[in-house]
Amino acid sequence: MNTSRHSDRANQRRVAAATLVGTTVEWYDFFIYATMAGLVFSQLFFEPAGESVGLLLAFASVGISFLFRPLGAFLAGHYGDKVGRRAILVVTLVLMGGATTLIGLLPTYQSAGVIAPVLLILLRVLQGISAGGEWGGAALMAVEHAPADRRGLAGSMPQLGVPLGLLLATAVTALMTGVISPGDQFLEWGWRVPFIASIVLIAVGYFVRIAVDESPVFQEIAAKKEQASVPIVELFRKYWHLVAIAALIFVGNNAVGYMSTGGFIPAYATSDAVGLSRTDVLVAMTFAATVWLVSTLAAGIVSDHIGRKLTYQIGYVWLILTIWPLFLLIDSGSLVNLYVGLGLICIGTGLTYGPQASLYSELFPASIRFSGVSISYAIGAILGGAFAPMIAQALLDATGGTPAIAAYLIGMCVVAQIAVSLIRDRSRIDLSINNQAEQEIGSTVFDKRPVPARPRQMSGSVR
């Protein structure tokens, strides 16, 4: 019988709001940087390198933060498994928002010289550390508060923060480029406003997050005093193979997501090769974020009915079939075709992102779950999206066209499809510390150990 507790409906709604608002703020900050890297950072911070190399350096600065995600994941995982999920979520929110606000106040290369890109990269590193710790805590707060038959829906709430953050980031940037600070004004001062505005979002996210209860699973762990002494060591000693598989499941989605919704495609679509206007492309990206939002929510709901694994497999097939047409549509130079291509690809990114929080949470045992989901996510982000825009730009420079980029992304999705096929679907498994024995076995198709008998339901537990 299922012995795990979950929250009442009112607290579940508060948790959903807290994870949604918080991750939206975090990813608004992250996507603002990726968008500006493609549009203006090569001129503002890397101007001496020239246009082509400057753009590569700007995209590289996007990827550098991913290298520090594991550090954030290690720190957040360690303390999240020892002291709780909620406190970590507040810390990561403030760290990310503070770094973003400071980027908006930085001097440019023209006024400060080499110190400007150095400070930019240092703040980007802080963003990476924050992002590495943010997702795992938000995912577990959402999933561990939810009843077993609605984990997919609940787990899609922090996932929705990504397309919502992108939607907000591209909408604000389009407003600045098209209305408030068009033309040279955007380069002179308009780019700063979206970064500085983050301070308002931090305040909103902070007050929403401190109002929710701690995860009921962690409350059980703390009450039984069963926190792992060094969760990271236990994770890699017993479950390194699960970390590797979970990370590879994410690489396809992350590579396609960062290519299609931030960084490379806005820069490429506004280049001389395609010739679309900056504001038109940003509005198209806003449309793409909306499609991604809807498909992510739908995927979370669907995964509660057909399972996480099958939802992922359908999503990766969709991506493999639509990546090549995406670039053909962009290369046509038609704005309508850009909308069609982005809409198609964002259906697939939603299908392979909506169930992620529930799938990861169901893979790892309770005592090291924060560490497991955070580190798997961080490693998958490095292998998948960290340098995808830079790799794409290098392939474009080397070949003069987009077929090589499409082949690269299809390859990443094939790897992810193979990885997700190696796990067992564990939808509705009891996530309680009382069921740790079952959680420790059977995650992959290679594990043939028999499932132990579940403990009796504890009196007074909430189902």
Coordinates of N, CA, C and O in Angstrom, one line a residue, residues 3 25 35 38 51 106 110 116 133 142 173 178 242 250 309 315-316 328 353 379 421 449 455:
T3 N 2.3 4.3 1.4 CA 2.5 4.9 2.7 C 2.9 6.4 2.7 O 3.0 7.0 3.8
V25 N 10.7 33.1 -12.6 CA 11.7 34.2 -12.4 C 13.1 33.7 -12.7 O 13.9 34.4 -13.4
T35 N 19.1 35.5 -24.8 CA 18.6 36.3 -25.8 C 19.6 37.5 -26.1 O 19.9 37.8 -27.3
G38 N 22.8 36.6 -28.0 CA 22.6 36.5 -29.5 C 22.4 37.8 -30.2 O 22.8 37.9 -31.3
E51 N 33.0 40.6 -35.4 CA 31.6 40.1 -35.4 C 31.4 38.6 -35.2 O 30.7 38.1 -34.4
L106 N 26.2 46.6 -15.4 CA 27.6 46.5 -15.8 C 28.0 47.5 -16.8 O 27.3 47.9 -17.7
Q110 N 33.5 49.2 -24.1 CA 34.0 50.5 -24.6 C 34.3 51.4 -23.4 O 35.2 52.3 -23.5
A116 N 35.0 44.5 -18.2 CA 33.6 44.3 -18.5 C 33.2 42.9 -18.8 O 32.3 42.3 -18.2
G133 N 21.0 24.5 -8.7 CA 20.3 24.1 -7.5 C 18.8 24.3 -7.5 O 18.1 23.7 -6.8
A142 N 7.2 20.1 -5.8 CA 5.9 19.9 -6.5 C 5.5 18.5 -6.5 O 4.3 18.2 -6.2
T173 N 11.8 41.8 -24.2 CA 12.9 42.2 -25.1 C 12.2 42.8 -26.4 O 12.7 43.8 -26.9
G178 N 11.1 47.1 -30.0 CA 10.1 47.6 -31.0 C 9.4 48.8 -30.6 O 8.9 49.5 -31.5
L242 N 22.3 5.3 -12.8 CA 21.0 6.1 -12.9 C 21.3 7.5 -13.2 O 20.5 8.1 -14.1
F250 N 17.9 13.7 -20.8 CA 17.7 15.2 -20.9 C 18.4 15.8 -22.1 O 18.1 16.9 -22.5
K309 N 7.6 7.3 -19.4 CA 8.4 6.7 -20.4 C 7.8 6.8 -21.8 O 8.5 7.3 -22.7
G315 N 7.6 12.0 -27.6 CA 8.2 13.3 -27.8 C 9.5 13.3 -28.6 O 9.7 14.1 -29.5
Y316 N 10.3 12.3 -28.3 CA 11.6 12.3 -29.1 C 11.4 11.8 -30.5 O 12.1 12.3 -31.4
L328 N 14.8 24.0 -42.6 CA 14.4 24.3 -44.0 C 13.4 25.5 -44.0 O 13.5 26.3 -44.9
Y353 N 9.7 17.4 -21.9 CA 10.0 18.2 -20.7 C 9.0 18.2 -19.7 O 9.3 18.2 -18.5
I379 N 24.1 17.7 -15.2 CA 25.0 17.0 -16.2 C 24.3 16.9 -17.5 O 25.0 17.2 -18.6
S421 N 14.7 4.6 -23.1 CA 14.2 3.2 -23.3 C 14.9 2.2 -22.4 O 14.4 1.1 -22.3
R449 N 16.2 -7.7 -10.0 CA 15.9 -8.1 -8.6 C 14.4 -8.0 -8.3 O 13.7 -7.1 -8.8
P455 N 5.8 -2.0 3.0 CA 5.4 -1.9 4.4 C 3.9 -1.6 4.5 O 3.4 -1.0 3.6

